[in-house]
PDB file of C-alpha atoms in Angstrom:
ATOM      1  CA  MET A   1     146.598 126.224  25.048  1.00 50.00           C
ATOM      2  CA  LYS A   2     142.838 126.243  25.353  1.00 46.00           C
ATOM      3  CA  ASP A   3     142.761 122.665  25.692  1.00 49.00           C
ATOM      4  CA  ARG A   4     145.036 122.807  28.883  1.00 50.00           C
ATOM      5  CA  GLU A   5     143.227 125.228  30.897  1.00 50.00           C
ATOM      6  CA  ILE A   6     140.139 123.374  30.097  1.00 52.00           C
ATOM      7  CA  GLU A   7     141.618 120.308  31.457  1.00 53.00           C
ATOM      8  CA  GLU A   8     143.050 121.607  34.720  1.00 54.00           C
ATOM      9  CA  LYS A   9     139.351 123.822  34.923  1.00 53.00           C
ATOM     10  CA  THR A  10     137.783 120.196  34.964  1.00 58.00           C
ATOM     11  CA  TYR A  11     140.640 118.565  37.479  1.00 55.00           C
ATOM     12  CA  SER A  12     139.741 121.509  39.914  1.00 62.00           C
ATOM     13  CA  ARG A  13     136.279 120.583  39.551  1.00 67.00           C
ATOM     14  CA  LYS A  14     136.864 116.911  40.048  1.00 63.00           C
ATOM     15  CA  VAL A  15     138.990 117.478  42.730  1.00 58.00           C
ATOM     16  CA  ILE A  16     136.004 120.223  44.493  1.00 66.00           C
ATOM     17  CA  ILE A  17     133.296 117.344  44.130  1.00 67.00           C
ATOM     18  CA  SER A  18     135.827 115.020  45.659  1.00 66.00           C
ATOM     19  CA  LEU A  19     136.172 117.229  48.769  1.00 62.00           C
ATOM     20  CA  ILE A  20     132.219 117.923  48.766  1.00 69.00           C
ATOM     21  CA  VAL A  21     131.701 113.993  48.958  1.00 57.00           C
ATOM     22  CA  ILE A  22     134.087 113.244  51.236  1.00 65.00           C
ATOM     23  CA  THR A  23     132.920 115.305  53.453  1.00 62.00           C
ATOM     24  CA  ILE A  24     129.411 114.841  53.582  1.00 60.00           C
ATOM     25  CA  LEU A  25     130.614 111.289  54.358  1.00 52.00           C
ATOM     26  CA  VAL A  26     132.708 111.743  56.882  1.00 48.00           C
ATOM     27  CA  PHE A  27     129.441 113.956  58.480  1.00 49.00           C
ATOM     28  CA  THR A  28     127.291 111.315  57.671  1.00 45.00           C
ATOM     29  CA  VAL A  29     129.393 108.720  59.479  1.00 41.00           C
ATOM     30  CA  ILE A  30     129.560 110.519  62.467  1.00 39.00           C
ATOM     31  CA  SER A  31     125.599 111.692  62.608  1.00 42.00           C
ATOM     32  CA  ILE A  32     125.215 107.841  62.472  1.00 34.00           C
ATOM     33  CA  SER A  33     127.547 106.958  64.831  1.00 35.00           C
ATOM     34  CA  PHE A  34     126.297 109.498  67.341  1.00 30.00           C
ATOM     35  CA  THR A  35     122.700 108.722  67.274  1.00 29.00           C
ATOM     36  CA  ALA A  36     123.438 104.884  67.388  1.00 27.00           C
ATOM     37  CA  PHE A  37     125.549 105.999  70.937  1.00 27.00           C
ATOM     38  CA  VAL A  38     122.335 107.754  71.932  1.00 28.00           C
ATOM     39  CA  LYS A  39     119.912 104.421  71.278  1.00 24.00           C
ATOM     40  CA  GLN A  40     122.142 102.231  73.086  1.00 27.00           C
ATOM     41  CA  GLU A  41     122.422 104.611  76.284  1.00 24.00           C
ATOM     42  CA  GLN A  42     118.606 105.219  76.303  1.00 25.00           C
ATOM     43  CA  VAL A  43     117.995 101.854  76.269  1.00 24.00           C
ATOM     44  CA  LYS A  44     120.082 100.984  78.855  1.00 24.00           C
ATOM     45  CA  GLN A  45     118.734 103.676  80.745  1.00 25.00           C
ATOM     46  CA  SER A  46     115.245 102.144  80.065  1.00 26.00           C
ATOM     47  CA  ASN A  47     116.500  98.489  81.462  1.00 31.00           C
ATOM     48  CA  GLU A  48     117.375  99.839  84.226  1.00 36.00           C
ATOM     49  CA  ASP A  49     113.975 101.481  85.097  1.00 38.00           C
ATOM     50  CA  HIS A  50     112.394  97.917  84.651  1.00 45.00           C
ATOM     51  CA  GLU A  51     114.690  95.206  86.586  1.00 67.00           C
ATOM     52  CA  GLY A  52     113.983  94.526  90.063  1.00 79.00           C
ATOM     53  CA  ASN A  53     116.270  93.105  92.426  1.00 91.00           C
ATOM     54  CA  VAL A  54     116.004  89.865  94.371  1.00 93.00           C
ATOM     55  CA  SER A  55     118.702  89.480  97.472  1.00 95.00           C
ATOM     56  CA  MET A  56     119.312  87.275 100.337  1.00 96.00           C
ATOM     57  CA  THR A  57     120.963  88.035 103.576  1.00 96.00           C
ATOM     58  CA  TYR A  58     121.659  86.171 107.037  1.00 94.00           C
ATOM     59  CA  THR A  59     122.758  86.503 110.624  1.00 89.00           C
ATOM     60  CA  GLU A  60     125.182  83.317 111.198  1.00 88.00           C
ATOM     61  CA  SER A  61     128.733  83.420 110.654  1.00 86.00           C
ATOM     62  CA  LYS A  62     128.783  81.236 108.215  1.00 90.00           C
ATOM     63  CA  ASN A  63     126.179  80.728 104.888  1.00 95.00           C
ATOM     64  CA  GLY A  64     124.729  77.001 105.156  1.00 95.00           C
ATOM     65  CA  ILE A  65     124.585  74.137 107.538  1.00 96.00           C
ATOM     66  CA  PHE A  66     127.472  71.924 108.386  1.00 96.00           C
ATOM     67  CA  ILE A  67     127.275  68.371 109.523  1.00 94.00           C
ATOM     68  CA  GLU A  68     130.239  65.992 111.201  1.00 93.00           C
ATOM     69  CA  ASN A  69     130.029  62.448 112.858  1.00 88.00           C
ATOM     70  CA  ALA A  70     126.244  62.983 113.334  1.00 89.00           C
ATOM     71  CA  SER A  71     124.033  59.839 113.793  1.00 91.00           C
ATOM     72  CA  PRO A  72     121.063  59.037 111.693  1.00 94.00           C
ATOM     73  CA  VAL A  73     117.566  60.381 112.570  1.00 95.00           C
ATOM     74  CA  SER A  74     114.139  59.942 111.826  1.00 97.00           C
ATOM     75  CA  ASP A  75     112.530  62.957 109.863  1.00 97.00           C
ATOM     76  CA  ASP A  76     110.342  63.823 113.193  1.00 97.00           C
ATOM     77  CA  VAL A  77     113.719  64.332 115.216  1.00 97.00           C
ATOM     78  CA  GLY A  78     115.255  66.142 112.127  1.00 97.00           C
ATOM     79  CA  LYS A  79     112.322  68.562 111.822  1.00 97.00           C
ATOM     80  CA  ALA A  80     112.708  69.232 115.077  1.00 97.00           C
ATOM     81  CA  LEU A  81     116.583  70.353 115.186  1.00 96.00           C
ATOM     82  CA  ASN A  82     117.086  73.522 117.469  1.00 95.00           C
ATOM     83  CA  ALA A  83     120.643  73.514 118.930  1.00 93.00           C
ATOM     84  CA  PRO A  84     123.138  75.798 117.574  1.00 90.00           C
ATOM     85  CA  GLY A  85     124.250  74.954 114.139  1.00 91.00           C
ATOM     86  CA  GLU A  86     121.584  72.596 113.347  1.00 95.00           C
ATOM     87  CA  TYR A  87     119.479  74.969 111.045  1.00 96.00           C
ATOM     88  CA  PHE A  88     120.049  77.852 109.320  1.00 97.00           C
ATOM     89  CA  ASP A  89     118.225  81.253 109.070  1.00 97.00           C
ATOM     90  CA  PHE A  90     118.093  83.566 106.332  1.00 97.00           C
ATOM     91  CA  THR A  91     115.807  86.104 104.925  1.00 97.00           C
ATOM     92  CA  VAL A  92     115.132  86.419 100.963  1.00 97.00           C
ATOM     93  CA  ARG A  93     114.174  90.149  99.938  1.00 96.00           C
ATOM     94  CA  THR A  94     112.357  91.113  96.442  1.00 94.00           C
ATOM     95  CA  THR A  95     112.013  94.373  95.010  1.00 93.00           C
ATOM     96  CA  VAL A  96     109.657  94.740  92.229  1.00 92.00           C
ATOM     97  CA  VAL A  97     109.338  97.522  89.719  1.00 89.00           C
ATOM     98  CA  LYS A  98     106.779  98.894  87.584  1.00 85.00           C
ATOM     99  CA  ASP A  99     104.537  95.888  88.151  1.00 83.00           C
ATOM    100  CA  GLN A 100     106.944  93.072  86.440  1.00 90.00           C
ATOM    101  CA  PRO A 101     106.805  90.217  88.832  1.00 92.00           C
ATOM    102  CA  ILE A 102     110.281  88.277  89.787  1.00 94.00           C
ATOM    103  CA  THR A 103     110.602  84.558  89.918  1.00 96.00           C
ATOM    104  CA  TYR A 104     113.338  83.376  92.227  1.00 97.00           C
ATOM    105  CA  GLU A 105     114.803  80.076  93.653  1.00 97.00           C
ATOM    106  CA  ILE A 106     116.177  78.907  96.958  1.00 98.00           C
ATOM    107  CA  ALA A 107     118.846  76.432  95.686  1.00 98.00           C
ATOM    108  CA  ALA A 108     121.375  74.161  98.036  1.00 98.00           C
ATOM    109  CA  ILE A 109     124.771  73.917  96.797  1.00 97.00           C
ATOM    110  CA  LYS A 110     126.833  70.879  98.115  1.00 96.00           C
ATOM    111  CA  GLU A 111     130.154  71.916  99.282  1.00 94.00           C
ATOM    112  CA  ALA A 112     133.051  69.579  97.068  1.00 91.00           C
ATOM    113  CA  ASP A 113     134.743  67.808 100.143  1.00 91.00           C
ATOM    114  CA  CYS A 114     131.338  66.135 101.056  1.00 94.00           C
ATOM    115  CA  THR A 115     131.434  62.382 102.246  1.00 92.00           C
ATOM    116  CA  ILE A 116     128.397  61.428 102.932  1.00 94.00           C
ATOM    117  CA  PRO A 117     126.522  59.940  99.892  1.00 93.00           C
ATOM    118  CA  ASP A 118     123.549  62.346  98.524  1.00 95.00           C
ATOM    119  CA  GLN A 119     120.751  60.304  99.248  1.00 94.00           C
ATOM    120  CA  ASP A 120     121.533  59.588 102.753  1.00 95.00           C
ATOM    121  CA  ILE A 121     121.073  63.324 103.562  1.00 97.00           C
ATOM    122  CA  LYS A 122     117.559  64.908 104.073  1.00 97.00           C
ATOM    123  CA  VAL A 123     117.185  68.860 103.819  1.00 98.00           C
ATOM    124  CA  TYR A 124     113.847  70.400 105.361  1.00 98.00           C
ATOM    125  CA  LEU A 125     112.837  73.864 104.450  1.00 98.00           C
ATOM    126  CA  GLU A 126     110.320  75.940 106.646  1.00 98.00           C
ATOM    127  CA  LYS A 127     108.691  79.533 106.415  1.00 98.00           C
ATOM    128  CA  GLN A 128     107.886  81.980 108.488  1.00 97.00           C
ATOM    129  CA  VAL A 129     104.132  83.077 108.798  1.00 96.00           C
ATOM    130  CA  ASN A 130     102.628  85.388 111.179  1.00 95.00           C
ATOM    131  CA  GLY A 131     105.604  84.756 113.554  1.00 93.00           C
ATOM    132  CA  THR A 132     106.273  81.043 113.429  1.00 96.00           C
ATOM    133  CA  TYR A 133     108.188  78.682 110.884  1.00 97.00           C
ATOM    134  CA  GLU A 134     105.351  76.508 108.837  1.00 97.00           C
ATOM    135  CA  GLN A 135     106.629  73.350 106.631  1.00 97.00           C
ATOM    136  CA  LEU A 136     107.180  74.965 102.700  1.00 96.00           C
ATOM    137  CA  VAL A 137     108.627  71.913 101.679  1.00 92.00           C
ATOM    138  CA  GLU A 138     108.590  68.261 103.334  1.00 95.00           C
ATOM    139  CA  PRO A 139     111.993  66.431 104.168  1.00 97.00           C
ATOM    140  CA  LYS A 140     113.692  65.118 101.064  1.00 96.00           C
ATOM    141  CA  ALA A 141     116.728  63.347 100.158  1.00 97.00           C
ATOM    142  CA  PHE A 142     119.669  65.671  98.665  1.00 97.00           C
ATOM    143  CA  GLU A 143     119.050  65.708  94.393  1.00 96.00           C
ATOM    144  CA  PRO A 144     121.165  67.564  92.632  1.00 96.00           C
ATOM    145  CA  ILE A 145     120.106  69.012  89.431  1.00 97.00           C
ATOM    146  CA  LYS A 146     122.005  67.805  86.165  1.00 96.00           C
ATOM    147  CA  GLU A 147     121.740  71.095  84.077  1.00 97.00           C
ATOM    148  CA  LYS A 148     121.086  74.553  84.845  1.00 97.00           C
ATOM    149  CA  THR A 149     117.674  76.067  85.402  1.00 97.00           C
ATOM    150  CA  ASP A 150     115.701  79.192  83.604  1.00 96.00           C
ATOM    151  CA  ILE A 151     116.179  81.112  86.707  1.00 95.00           C
ATOM    152  CA  GLY A 152     119.614  80.195  87.212  1.00 96.00           C
ATOM    153  CA  SER A 153     120.495  77.501  89.889  1.00 97.00           C
ATOM    154  CA  PRO A 154     123.442  75.842  88.860  1.00 97.00           C
ATOM    155  CA  ILE A 155     124.304  71.975  87.973  1.00 96.00           C
ATOM    156  CA  ASN A 156     124.562  69.981  90.882  1.00 95.00           C
ATOM    157  CA  SER A 157     122.673  72.242  93.034  1.00 97.00           C
ATOM    158  CA  MET A 158     119.194  71.017  95.004  1.00 98.00           C
ATOM    159  CA  VAL A 159     116.289  73.840  94.225  1.00 98.00           C
ATOM    160  CA  LEU A 160     114.572  73.889  97.255  1.00 98.00           C
ATOM    161  CA  LYS A 161     111.508  76.121  96.147  1.00 97.00           C
ATOM    162  CA  ARG A 162     110.660  78.221  93.246  1.00 97.00           C
ATOM    163  CA  VAL A 163     108.735  81.453  94.464  1.00 96.00           C
ATOM    164  CA  ARG A 164     106.984  83.881  92.393  1.00 95.00           C
ATOM    165  CA  SER A 165     106.918  87.675  94.139  1.00 93.00           C
ATOM    166  CA  GLU A 166     104.624  90.125  92.642  1.00 92.00           C
ATOM    167  CA  LYS A 167     105.106  92.513  95.033  1.00 92.00           C
ATOM    168  CA  SER A 168     108.189  94.013  97.104  1.00 94.00           C
ATOM    169  CA  GLY A 169     109.235  92.385 100.198  1.00 95.00           C
ATOM    170  CA  PHE A 170     110.850  89.849 102.178  1.00 95.00           C
ATOM    171  CA  ASP A 171     110.501  86.520 103.492  1.00 97.00           C
ATOM    172  CA  ASN A 172     112.268  84.418 106.373  1.00 97.00           C
ATOM    173  CA  TYR A 173     113.064  80.813 105.793  1.00 98.00           C
ATOM    174  CA  ARG A 174     114.756  78.310 107.913  1.00 97.00           C
ATOM    175  CA  LEU A 175     116.485  75.051 106.778  1.00 98.00           C
ATOM    176  CA  ARG A 176     117.723  72.021 108.674  1.00 97.00           C
ATOM    177  CA  MET A 177     119.759  68.856 107.303  1.00 98.00           C
ATOM    178  CA  TRP A 178     120.427  65.650 109.052  1.00 97.00           C
ATOM    179  CA  VAL A 179     121.217  62.179 108.006  1.00 96.00           C
ATOM    180  CA  ASN A 180     118.466  59.880 107.073  1.00 95.00           C
ATOM    181  CA  GLU A 181     117.726  57.369 109.752  1.00 94.00           C
ATOM    182  CA  ASN A 182     118.502  54.172 107.317  1.00 91.00           C
ATOM    183  CA  ALA A 183     121.651  55.622 106.398  1.00 91.00           C
ATOM    184  CA  LEU A 184     124.599  53.434 106.937  1.00 86.00           C
ATOM    185  CA  ILE A 185     127.648  55.844 108.589  1.00 77.00           C
ATOM    186  CA  GLN A 186     130.790  54.785 109.601  1.00 76.00           C
ATOM    187  CA  ASP A 187     133.638  56.465 110.763  1.00 78.00           C
ATOM    188  CA  VAL A 188     133.722  60.118 110.391  1.00 72.00           C
ATOM    189  CA  LYS A 189     131.357  61.468 107.608  1.00 90.00           C
ATOM    190  CA  THR A 190     131.154  65.400 106.784  1.00 94.00           C
ATOM    191  CA  TYR A 191     128.386  66.875 104.766  1.00 96.00           C
ATOM    192  CA  ALA A 192     128.241  70.710 103.995  1.00 97.00           C
ATOM    193  CA  ILE A 193     125.783  73.225 102.056  1.00 97.00           C
ATOM    194  CA  LYS A 194     125.669  76.468 101.334  1.00 97.00           C
ATOM    195  CA  ILE A 195     122.305  78.857 100.327  1.00 97.00           C
ATOM    196  CA  ASN A 196     122.314  80.966  97.481  1.00 96.00           C
ATOM    197  CA  VAL A 197     119.157  83.092  96.078  1.00 96.00           C
ATOM    198  CA  TYR A 198     118.592  83.191  91.939  1.00 96.00           C
ATOM    199  CA  GLY A 199     116.175  85.499  90.412  1.00 95.00           C
ATOM    200  CA  LYS A 200     114.752  86.520  87.133  1.00 91.00           C
ATOM    201  CA  ILE A 201     111.937  88.970  86.058  1.00 89.00           C
ATOM    202  CA  VAL A 202     109.541  86.088  84.383  1.00 76.00           C
TER     203      VAL A 202
END
């Protein structure tokens, strides 16, 4: 009889100890999970506090330039194109937070249904300085990149300019595009590009 009582007491003690251990383990797991969640939220908030921003705006009805059945012209003529639809004005605005400079790229992206060879297209970028537009990049044939850049410009786009912005502000740009004077254009040929801006804190 005594042996049975001792055995029951031992069993009860084991059950109580097991319950205590399980309770401690559950409390520990809950505490660790809560701590991890709080740290994750703090890191997220910290990153938001340090993030800058890059945006692009334009006043035209469509982003970019479209060429249809255009005649080849010299660079001098192309740089002076000034009729509606012959140039594209856009503004890049940067917001720098906590003195962390932003580097951004202005990328020209060719539309899929273009029928003029890339080498026959010239692009020309200007920047507004003291109220007038000045050459930022000399006329170049469209040259698509073969891999995505570290800033984010995609494959097959052309990086027109990379800019490092150390303070918040905005820059006004003007883009022109024309058919190279040496191009042999037959029938109706088209070419269209749109402009995107990609930025990164680097």
